[in-house]
Amino acid sequence: MVIKETSESNDVVVSSKSEEIQNTVCPSDNHANIDVTDANNNTPKTNGDVRILQPHSHLPKPEAPPGFSNTPILPAMDDNKINNKNESAVSDNFAVNMPSIGKFIRERSNNLSAAIVKRLSSLERRGELDCTAVRRFLKETGLRFVEINLDVYPEREKELKQRTGSSSVPQIFFNEKHFGGLVALNSLRNSGDFEQRLKGMLIGKCPDDAPAPPVYGFDHDLDDKEWTDEMVGIVRVLRQRLPIQDRLMKMKIVRNCFAGTQMLEVLVHHLDCSRNKAVEIGKQLVKRHFIHHVFGENDFEDGNHFYRFLEHEPFIPKCFNFRGATNDSEPKPAAALGQRLTKIMSAILESYASDDRQSLDYFGISNSEEFRRYVNMTQDLHRVNLLELLENEKLAFYLNLFNAMVIHAVIRIGCPEGVIDRRSFFSDFQYLVGGHPYSLNTIKNGILRSNSRKPYTLVKPFGAGDRRLQLALAKLNPLVHFGLCNGTKSSPTVRFFTPQGVEAELRCATREFFQNGGIEVDLEKRTVYLARFIKWFNVDFGQEKEIAKWVLNYLDATKAGLLTHLLGDGGPVNIAYQNYNWSVNS
């Protein structure tokens, strides 16, 4: 957003919006603001008498995005015309059919809503592209800059509005001076005045009223209030008064548990309530994941049953988002929490991934404030209610969680190279989510693959009594494989998905994977070379000839033509698989 002096140097800050671009740059909430500083505290060198006539290659001339035109919305929806004979008869015959008219209005309304959502998405995408262009330009010019991403620091949006009159981004500041956004930068670059303007803005010491760079802290969005769960008071009493012991049950030692009857006695005495009321409170504690039955056999019942607190579960030491105590705050809505985590991880990719997203700077990520805030936020997952997620929300939530956990795992335990390391990486690195443990294998095979066996195993991830089974996707979609990045060079590109567009985004990810080397066609050898993970999970894709036909839907014209020729000339077609590169994608 802004440039801030770090010592005696002058800093440059990038933020967005000035009057000259107010009606040109697409507003995009919660995207990157950038701070820029001359790395050597020197003003940039000019090019002498040479004037730059063309804009920088990474600063394309802005144009009106889709949706910003004078064309009415409704006439533009040719693809969504309603082809219903009864509804056509309404206008042609003037026959008043109220149900048909109602249906017509509802469908038109839905189409209009879809068009509005699509246009809003295009604005957000345009803002992201503008931020990327500015960021790339500043890197190439060698200017040291500080980026203030509103997805990571939402509390800074108010300051941005006060300084610029808008929350659209990117906005660039040089010290305390507002420079503008992409249009202003491109205009100065076009005219050759960028170096002169920059030199003038960087004269003198950076004042104290310049936008401050982000600092290490635990600040949250001002509207993001923490609410203590209403049951916490009861839980605290139980933690203090219940005897926590190891017991021998079913020929095994069950650690850190207590009897349900003991808990009921404490509740009846402490709350001065009936035993039936105490049982209902016990069920609420289980539902909110404060306690669980030691074998998962029931929610809560009066009788000789044993339970343990969530923090005493045996899987807790393997959960990398657990820090000594469970999060007792009122759980945030699962969809909103997933969206917040995704925004932070997307901001990390913007700053620490290559332009093609094929490689990540894991060292830079590990030392970033963005990643520290992401790790802190993962504690909100402890008791989140995942059952409230709709199917597409669930799909996007678990795809994003998998990709975020991989980045965390590579930073904490390194990328898997040998067979033993891979088993530890995919099975032992876990998060506590919704009261249950989730490893990378659990998410991929249990949830996203609808509780299917992973390759070369005979046991499904979830048994019949596993509570996580009810969260498994109802139908296996083979495209999920192309939305998951496991941190290796041969895996698909890392990305994060939106609930509203997850299906289309998966198709896009699949096309991108095949266009970037995921398939090779050798006409001379009559052989199709596919990514090896397709062989590992061939049960999801079907027989080899079926796979080859299926792949046609996601190929560019050249490869599609070659493959179509092979499949259609009546000759044999060989299917082979590429070697898998387990090296880390850094």
XYZ file of C-alpha atoms in Angstrom:
586
model
C 0.000 0.000 0.000
C 2.485 2.590 1.126
C 6.191 3.242 1.311
C 7.582 3.610 4.777
C 11.038 4.711 5.846
C 12.916 1.894 7.553
C 15.996 3.856 8.610
C 17.215 6.948 6.793
C 15.927 5.628 3.508
C 12.932 6.635 1.507
C 10.344 3.935 0.941
C 7.776 3.494 -1.758
C 4.301 2.236 -1.020
C 1.849 0.913 -3.525
C -1.852 1.383 -3.021
C -4.655 2.029 -5.481
C -6.974 4.668 -6.601
C -6.770 8.171 -7.774
C -9.277 10.395 -9.504
C -7.709 9.848 -12.900
C -8.318 6.090 -12.707
C -11.495 6.072 -10.712
C -13.663 5.120 -13.655
C -11.099 2.961 -15.427
C -9.569 0.465 -13.050
C -11.863 -2.320 -12.008
C -12.573 -2.313 -8.288
C -11.564 -5.535 -6.634
C -12.104 -5.897 -2.942
C -9.471 -7.430 -0.735
C -6.585 -7.710 -3.146
C -2.996 -6.742 -2.979
C -1.769 -3.326 -2.008
C 1.927 -2.882 -2.528
C 4.629 -0.843 -0.791
C 7.704 -0.047 -2.808
C 11.133 1.104 -1.667
C 14.352 1.748 -3.531
C 16.583 -1.140 -2.529
C 19.723 0.983 -2.269
C 18.057 4.134 -1.020
C 19.029 5.788 -4.286
C 16.810 7.407 -6.827
C 16.396 5.422 -10.043
C 18.732 6.183 -12.908
C 17.293 7.761 -15.991
C 17.883 6.603 -19.518
C 19.464 9.841 -20.683
C 17.850 11.173 -23.814
C 16.177 7.901 -24.654
C 12.420 8.117 -24.225
C 10.347 5.016 -23.696
C 7.580 5.081 -26.234
C 5.880 1.789 -25.479
C 4.477 0.562 -22.165
C 6.350 -2.091 -20.261
C 5.522 -5.591 -21.436
C 4.042 -6.412 -18.034
C 1.917 -3.296 -17.944
C -0.726 -3.859 -20.615
C -2.960 -0.991 -21.597
C -6.049 -1.316 -19.389
C -9.310 -1.865 -21.149
C -12.877 -1.988 -19.959
C -13.494 -5.364 -18.315
C -16.466 -7.556 -19.168
C -19.538 -6.001 -17.659
C -18.385 -2.377 -17.906
C -20.208 -1.403 -21.050
C -23.361 0.380 -22.039
C -24.942 -2.827 -23.234
C -28.032 -3.751 -21.196
C -27.649 -6.884 -19.123
C -30.718 -8.773 -20.221
C -30.215 -8.680 -24.015
C -26.704 -10.037 -23.540
C -27.929 -13.342 -22.176
C -28.361 -15.115 -25.502
C -26.977 -18.376 -24.141
C -29.582 -18.450 -21.429
C -32.688 -18.007 -23.521
C -35.618 -19.986 -22.273
C -36.654 -22.688 -24.699
C -40.011 -23.639 -23.327
C -42.997 -23.952 -25.646
C -45.492 -23.044 -22.991
C -43.584 -19.894 -22.137
C -43.274 -18.941 -25.805
C -47.017 -19.319 -26.095
C -47.440 -16.645 -23.452
C -46.091 -14.016 -25.790
C -47.205 -15.554 -29.085
C -50.793 -16.384 -28.184
C -51.188 -14.026 -25.227
C -52.524 -16.982 -23.248
C -52.348 -16.064 -19.593
C -50.725 -19.055 -17.927
C -49.746 -17.867 -14.463
C -47.532 -20.852 -13.541
C -45.627 -20.425 -16.809
C -45.281 -16.692 -16.260
C -44.019 -17.329 -12.736
C -41.510 -19.860 -13.994
C -40.392 -17.459 -16.720
C -39.821 -14.677 -14.192
C -37.959 -16.977 -11.798
C -35.668 -18.288 -14.517
C -35.051 -14.790 -15.858
C -34.265 -13.693 -12.304
C -31.845 -16.585 -11.847
C -30.169 -15.771 -15.163
C -29.820 -12.135 -14.135
C -28.324 -13.160 -10.788
C -25.866 -15.469 -12.552
C -24.880 -12.643 -14.893
C -24.276 -10.287 -11.980
C -22.166 -12.877 -10.150
C -20.174 -13.520 -13.322
C -19.517 -9.824 -13.786
C -18.456 -9.382 -10.171
C -16.080 -12.320 -10.572
C -14.594 -10.705 -13.664
C -13.991 -7.506 -11.677
C -12.193 -9.430 -8.952
C -10.110 -11.254 -11.536
C -9.209 -7.999 -13.273
C -8.114 -6.466 -9.973
C -5.920 -9.505 -9.319
C -4.321 -9.197 -12.760
C -3.678 -5.481 -12.185
C -1.972 -6.256 -8.877
C 0.120 -8.959 -10.519
C 1.194 -6.580 -13.299
C 2.247 -3.871 -10.838
C 4.047 -6.365 -8.621
C 5.956 -7.819 -11.570
C 6.940 -4.388 -12.843
C 8.271 -3.282 -9.464
C 10.332 -6.449 -9.145
C 11.857 -5.938 -12.589
C 12.772 -2.328 -11.879
C 14.690 -3.448 -8.779
C 12.669 -1.325 -6.371
C 12.299 -2.741 -2.887
C 8.651 -2.631 -1.944
C 6.345 -3.653 0.865
C 3.036 -5.203 -0.067
C -0.055 -4.725 2.064
C -2.574 -7.296 0.888
C -6.095 -6.573 2.098
C -6.872 -10.293 2.125
C -4.219 -10.659 4.817
C -4.663 -7.290 6.536
C -8.389 -6.499 6.189
C -8.144 -3.964 8.995
C -6.097 -1.733 6.643
C -8.991 -1.275 4.204
C -10.401 1.584 6.272
C -7.056 3.392 6.094
C -6.924 2.869 2.327
C -10.371 4.430 1.913
C -9.352 7.416 4.026
C -6.182 8.006 2.011
C -7.554 7.399 -1.497
C -11.341 7.584 -1.205
C -11.673 4.025 -2.444
C -10.854 0.442 -1.483
C -9.976 -0.642 -5.023
C -6.491 -2.003 -5.570
C -3.686 -1.858 -6.508
C -2.746 1.569 -5.120
C 0.872 2.744 -5.020
C 2.388 5.102 -2.487
C 5.910 6.535 -2.561
C 6.500 7.399 1.067
C 3.393 9.393 2.025
C 2.585 10.417 -1.564
C -0.177 8.635 -3.425
C 1.069 7.671 -6.869
C -1.991 5.918 -8.285
C -2.693 2.496 -9.729
C -1.916 0.501 -12.847
C -3.281 3.147 -15.238
C -1.151 5.897 -13.707
C 1.914 3.672 -13.736
C 1.337 2.657 -17.341
C 0.740 6.258 -18.402
C 4.004 7.484 -16.910
C 5.857 4.530 -18.349
C 4.387 5.325 -21.764
C 5.458 8.950 -21.604
C 8.915 8.197 -20.250
C 8.314 10.330 -17.147
C 8.326 7.499 -14.614
C 11.953 7.901 -13.535
C 11.660 11.682 -13.217
C 8.421 11.435 -11.235
C 9.884 8.793 -8.962
C 13.001 10.846 -8.337
C 10.921 13.842 -7.324
C 8.736 11.827 -4.975
C 11.659 10.218 -3.172
C 13.475 13.432 -2.257
C 13.746 13.824 1.483
C 13.131 11.636 4.467
C 10.009 9.514 4.693
C 7.553 11.303 7.036
C 5.797 9.639 9.922
C 2.390 10.014 8.311
C 3.254 7.605 5.493
C 1.350 4.311 5.512
C 3.030 1.956 7.953
C 4.383 -1.408 6.761
C 2.717 -4.466 8.307
C 4.189 -5.542 11.610
C 4.198 -8.825 13.454
C 1.008 -9.043 15.433
C -2.214 -10.858 16.106
C -4.536 -8.143 14.872
C -7.794 -9.258 13.283
C -10.428 -7.646 11.162
C -12.285 -5.193 13.369
C -15.562 -6.908 12.505
C -14.144 -10.348 13.262
C -15.123 -10.630 16.918
C -14.233 -13.631 19.013
C -17.175 -15.103 20.880
C -16.700 -17.532 23.719
C -18.804 -20.656 23.343
C -21.722 -20.608 25.770
C -20.744 -24.087 26.973
C -17.190 -23.094 27.924
C -18.125 -22.264 31.515
C -19.511 -25.769 32.008
C -16.490 -27.333 30.310
C -14.111 -25.490 32.610
C -15.907 -26.864 35.659
C -15.776 -30.372 34.236
C -12.066 -30.090 33.434
C -11.392 -29.156 37.046
C -13.657 -31.657 38.814
C -13.685 -34.830 36.732
C -11.139 -37.545 37.562
C -9.162 -38.142 34.358
C -7.705 -41.655 34.419
C -6.372 -44.472 32.241
C -8.667 -47.501 32.159
C -8.560 -51.015 30.746
C -11.460 -51.575 28.338
C -11.950 -54.155 25.583
C -8.505 -55.596 26.229
C -6.772 -52.271 25.639
C -5.664 -49.340 27.754
C -7.787 -46.251 27.165
C -5.969 -43.159 28.346
C -7.217 -39.894 29.827
C -10.899 -40.740 30.065
C -13.744 -40.284 32.553
C -17.047 -42.025 33.200
C -20.255 -40.519 31.861
C -21.974 -41.116 35.193
C -19.302 -39.055 36.934
C -19.873 -36.191 34.536
C -23.640 -36.312 35.118
C -23.150 -36.105 38.875
C -20.955 -33.022 38.498
C -23.476 -31.370 36.182
C -26.470 -32.106 38.434
C -24.651 -30.728 41.454
C -23.115 -27.695 39.756
C -26.171 -26.627 37.742
C -28.797 -27.855 40.216
C -30.645 -29.552 37.365
C -32.298 -32.905 36.708
C -30.349 -35.888 35.439
C -32.235 -35.799 32.141
C -31.222 -32.157 31.685
C -27.620 -33.122 32.407
C -27.798 -35.812 29.693
C -28.981 -33.198 27.175
C -26.057 -30.959 28.160
C -23.722 -33.929 27.635
C -25.102 -34.408 24.111
C -24.488 -30.738 23.370
C -20.900 -31.057 24.557
C -20.370 -33.969 22.170
C -22.032 -32.121 19.302
C -19.741 -29.145 19.855
C -16.708 -31.465 20.038
C -15.713 -30.660 23.597
C -15.888 -34.350 24.504
C -16.110 -37.633 22.553
C -16.942 -41.223 23.376
C -13.648 -43.106 23.631
C -14.740 -45.578 20.922
C -17.128 -43.275 19.049
C -20.037 -45.561 19.878
C -22.592 -42.930 20.917
C -23.154 -39.218 21.327
C -23.845 -39.259 25.046
C -25.864 -41.629 27.184
C -26.487 -42.249 30.854
C -24.792 -45.439 31.903
C -21.426 -47.149 32.041
C -19.836 -45.265 29.144
C -16.513 -43.485 28.983
C -15.550 -40.224 27.339
C -12.537 -37.970 26.977
C -11.946 -34.292 26.274
C -10.952 -33.360 22.761
C -7.510 -32.209 23.873
C -6.848 -35.695 25.303
C -7.557 -37.584 22.080
C -4.598 -39.803 21.087
C -4.340 -38.219 17.629
C -3.810 -34.705 19.014
C 0.046 -34.833 19.124
C 0.067 -35.373 15.339
C -2.104 -32.335 14.624
C 0.077 -29.443 13.482
C -2.654 -26.859 14.075
C -2.923 -27.725 17.780
C -0.947 -25.640 20.287
C -1.493 -27.067 23.720
C -5.205 -26.306 24.026
C -8.305 -26.480 21.901
C -9.940 -23.336 20.590
C -12.913 -22.756 22.894
C -14.282 -19.814 20.895
C -17.650 -20.122 19.233
C -16.868 -21.845 15.914
C -17.060 -19.598 12.871
C -19.241 -20.683 9.931
C -17.333 -23.313 7.974
C -17.858 -21.638 4.591
C -16.673 -18.234 5.843
C -13.662 -19.756 7.575
C -12.705 -21.684 4.462
C -12.961 -18.520 2.400
C -10.774 -16.568 4.837
C -8.064 -19.242 4.892
C -8.171 -19.438 1.109
C -7.707 -15.685 0.737
C -4.583 -15.756 2.872
C -3.112 -18.713 0.980
C -3.935 -17.044 -2.345
C -2.109 -13.938 -1.137
C 0.889 -16.125 -0.304
C 0.888 -17.533 -3.835
C 0.755 -14.037 -5.306
C 3.917 -13.068 -3.440
C 5.912 -16.313 -3.255
C 4.983 -18.372 -6.319
C 6.473 -18.150 -9.790
C 4.358 -16.545 -12.483
C 3.247 -19.960 -13.776
C 2.666 -21.245 -10.204
C 4.939 -24.201 -10.991
C 7.356 -23.410 -8.150
C 7.080 -21.916 -4.664
C 9.529 -20.084 -2.450
C 8.965 -22.184 0.674
C 11.681 -20.397 2.620
C 10.101 -17.024 1.885
C 6.664 -18.361 2.807
C 7.901 -19.792 6.099
C 9.250 -16.398 7.180
C 6.281 -14.360 6.032
C 3.678 -12.647 8.165
C 1.021 -14.037 5.840
C 1.965 -17.620 6.642
C 2.163 -16.924 10.371
C -1.372 -15.576 10.244
C -2.504 -18.588 8.267
C -1.102 -20.956 10.900
C -2.810 -18.979 13.656
C -6.098 -19.129 11.794
C -5.943 -22.913 11.400
C -6.758 -23.148 15.098
C -10.248 -21.955 14.209
C -10.710 -25.320 12.479
C -10.691 -27.288 15.749
C -14.427 -27.433 16.345
C -15.881 -26.041 13.120
C -19.185 -27.590 12.010
C -18.465 -29.107 8.591
C -21.916 -30.638 8.256
C -23.360 -27.239 7.370
C -21.360 -27.103 4.122
C -23.175 -27.581 0.823
C -21.665 -30.037 -1.669
C -19.739 -27.471 -3.734
C -18.656 -25.654 -0.582
C -17.409 -28.941 0.809
C -15.533 -29.737 -2.408
C -13.785 -26.359 -2.468
C -13.121 -26.452 1.293
C -11.282 -29.786 1.210
C -9.417 -29.077 -2.036
C -8.095 -25.852 -0.540
C -7.357 -27.438 2.820
C -5.300 -30.167 1.136
C -3.235 -27.678 -0.881
C -2.671 -25.427 2.143
C -1.671 -28.381 4.343
C 0.878 -29.508 1.736
C 2.601 -26.118 1.878
C 2.597 -26.289 5.671
C 3.910 -29.867 5.602
C 6.765 -29.087 3.194
C 7.831 -26.234 5.481
C 7.613 -28.296 8.677
C 8.814 -31.778 7.675
C 10.165 -31.403 4.137
C 9.084 -32.852 0.820
C 8.737 -36.661 0.569
C 11.533 -38.316 -1.422
C 11.687 -41.933 -0.253
C 8.865 -44.408 0.298
C 9.019 -44.076 4.098
C 9.084 -40.286 3.931
C 6.045 -40.288 1.667
C 4.060 -42.438 4.083
C 4.887 -40.059 6.920
C 4.179 -36.995 4.808
C 0.743 -38.065 3.604
C -0.442 -39.975 6.685
C 1.220 -38.478 9.753
C 0.942 -34.762 9.035
C -2.544 -33.952 10.312
C -4.888 -31.110 11.185
C -7.596 -31.117 13.827
C -10.736 -30.156 11.889
C -14.275 -30.322 13.214
C -13.223 -32.443 16.185
C -11.480 -35.100 14.072
C -8.013 -35.650 12.601
C -7.431 -35.167 8.887
C -4.273 -36.243 7.112
C -3.558 -35.578 3.448
C -4.491 -39.186 2.688
C -7.710 -38.835 4.653
C -8.767 -35.731 2.744
C -7.881 -37.099 -0.670
C -9.132 -40.670 -0.391
C -11.704 -40.410 2.374
C -13.412 -37.137 1.483
C -12.628 -36.175 -2.109
C -12.572 -39.730 -3.512
C -15.751 -40.718 -1.662
C -14.028 -43.052 0.797
C -12.114 -45.041 -1.812
C -9.082 -47.186 -1.142
C -5.779 -45.533 -1.898
C -3.518 -47.370 -4.370
C -2.148 -50.738 -3.277
C -4.204 -50.954 -0.096
C -7.227 -53.027 0.862
C -8.763 -50.876 3.598
C -10.929 -47.817 3.078
C -9.997 -44.647 4.991
C -13.259 -44.537 6.979
C -14.876 -47.499 8.659
C -18.621 -47.893 9.034
C -18.723 -46.128 12.417
C -16.397 -43.240 11.518
C -18.161 -39.890 11.937
C -16.112 -38.415 9.082
C -17.799 -40.789 6.646
C -20.875 -38.554 6.484
C -18.665 -35.775 5.088
C -17.354 -37.814 2.140
C -18.444 -36.467 -1.229
C -21.513 -38.228 -2.556
C -19.972 -38.796 -5.993
C -16.355 -39.240 -7.044
C -15.217 -36.639 -9.557
C -11.917 -37.658 -11.249
C -11.125 -33.985 -11.872
C -10.187 -33.570 -8.199
C -6.830 -35.165 -8.992
C -5.938 -32.139 -11.115
C -6.834 -29.704 -8.337
C -4.496 -31.253 -5.765
C -0.834 -30.255 -5.534
C 1.294 -32.539 -3.349
C 4.380 -30.314 -3.428
C 6.279 -32.203 -6.162
C 7.341 -31.187 -9.659
C 5.072 -33.753 -11.304
C 1.917 -32.779 -9.447
C -0.603 -30.267 -10.822
C -0.077 -26.566 -10.267
C -0.993 -25.307 -6.809
C -4.218 -23.308 -6.762
C -7.210 -22.484 -4.587
C -10.864 -22.767 -5.511
C -14.103 -20.873 -4.954
C -17.315 -22.664 -3.927
C -19.278 -20.849 -6.621
C -16.985 -21.844 -9.486
C -15.230 -24.969 -8.254
C -16.527 -27.239 -11.031
C -15.451 -24.888 -13.815
C -12.156 -24.195 -12.053
C -11.417 -27.925 -11.851
C -12.034 -28.276 -15.573
C -9.690 -25.352 -16.177
C -7.030 -26.955 -13.944
C -7.358 -30.214 -15.875
C -6.936 -28.510 -19.247
C -3.926 -26.598 -17.954
C -2.310 -29.793 -16.657
C -2.614 -31.630 -19.963
C -1.495 -28.607 -21.961
C 1.651 -28.292 -19.810
C 3.044 -31.765 -20.391
C 0.482 -33.990 -18.683
C 0.106 -35.909 -21.946
C 2.369 -36.596 -24.934
C 1.286 -38.237 -28.193
C 3.867 -40.083 -30.339
C 2.341 -40.872 -33.737
C 5.353 -42.855 -34.919
C 5.253 -45.218 -31.939
C 1.459 -44.998 -31.742
C 1.837 -44.333 -28.026
C 0.100 -41.968 -25.639
C 2.140 -40.989 -22.572
C 0.006 -40.000 -19.577
C 0.878 -38.691 -16.113
C 1.710 -41.575 -13.809
C -0.815 -40.697 -11.115
C -3.532 -41.538 -13.650
C -2.251 -45.113 -13.524
C -2.192 -45.102 -9.728
C -5.818 -43.993 -9.613
C -7.043 -45.744 -12.769
C -10.091 -46.966 -10.884
C -11.292 -43.347 -10.926
C -10.733 -42.892 -14.659
C -11.756 -46.228 -16.184
C -10.037 -48.494 -18.699
C -7.050 -47.156 -20.623
C -8.919 -46.704 -23.906
C -11.688 -44.922 -22.030
C -9.103 -42.662 -20.411
C -7.696 -41.716 -23.812
C -11.147 -40.718 -25.042
C -11.899 -38.865 -21.820
C -8.694 -36.850 -22.089
C -9.805 -35.473 -25.478
C -12.155 -33.097 -23.674
C -9.221 -31.277 -22.061
C -6.630 -31.035 -24.859
C -5.650 -28.164 -27.103
C -6.402 -28.436 -30.795
C -3.001 -29.858 -31.771
C -2.864 -32.688 -29.257
C -6.565 -33.390 -29.650
C -6.049 -33.797 -33.387
C -3.121 -36.180 -32.930
C -4.974 -38.285 -30.378
C -8.161 -38.330 -32.460
C -6.137 -39.582 -35.443
C -4.627 -42.403 -33.373
C -7.967 -43.465 -31.942
C -9.810 -43.286 -35.229
C -7.553 -44.980 -37.796
C -8.271 -48.500 -36.553
C -4.692 -49.273 -35.521
C -3.451 -50.266 -32.075
C -2.924 -47.557 -29.476
C -0.396 -48.016 -26.709
C -0.825 -46.303 -23.329
C 2.350 -45.598 -21.373
C 3.000 -43.504 -18.284
C 5.534 -40.794 -17.619
C 8.084 -41.032 -14.809
C 7.070 -39.222 -11.642
C 9.402 -36.525 -10.331
C 9.216 -36.443 -6.536
C 11.482 -33.388 -6.228
C 9.974 -30.474 -4.351
C 8.352 -27.781 -6.510
C 10.642 -24.994 -5.327
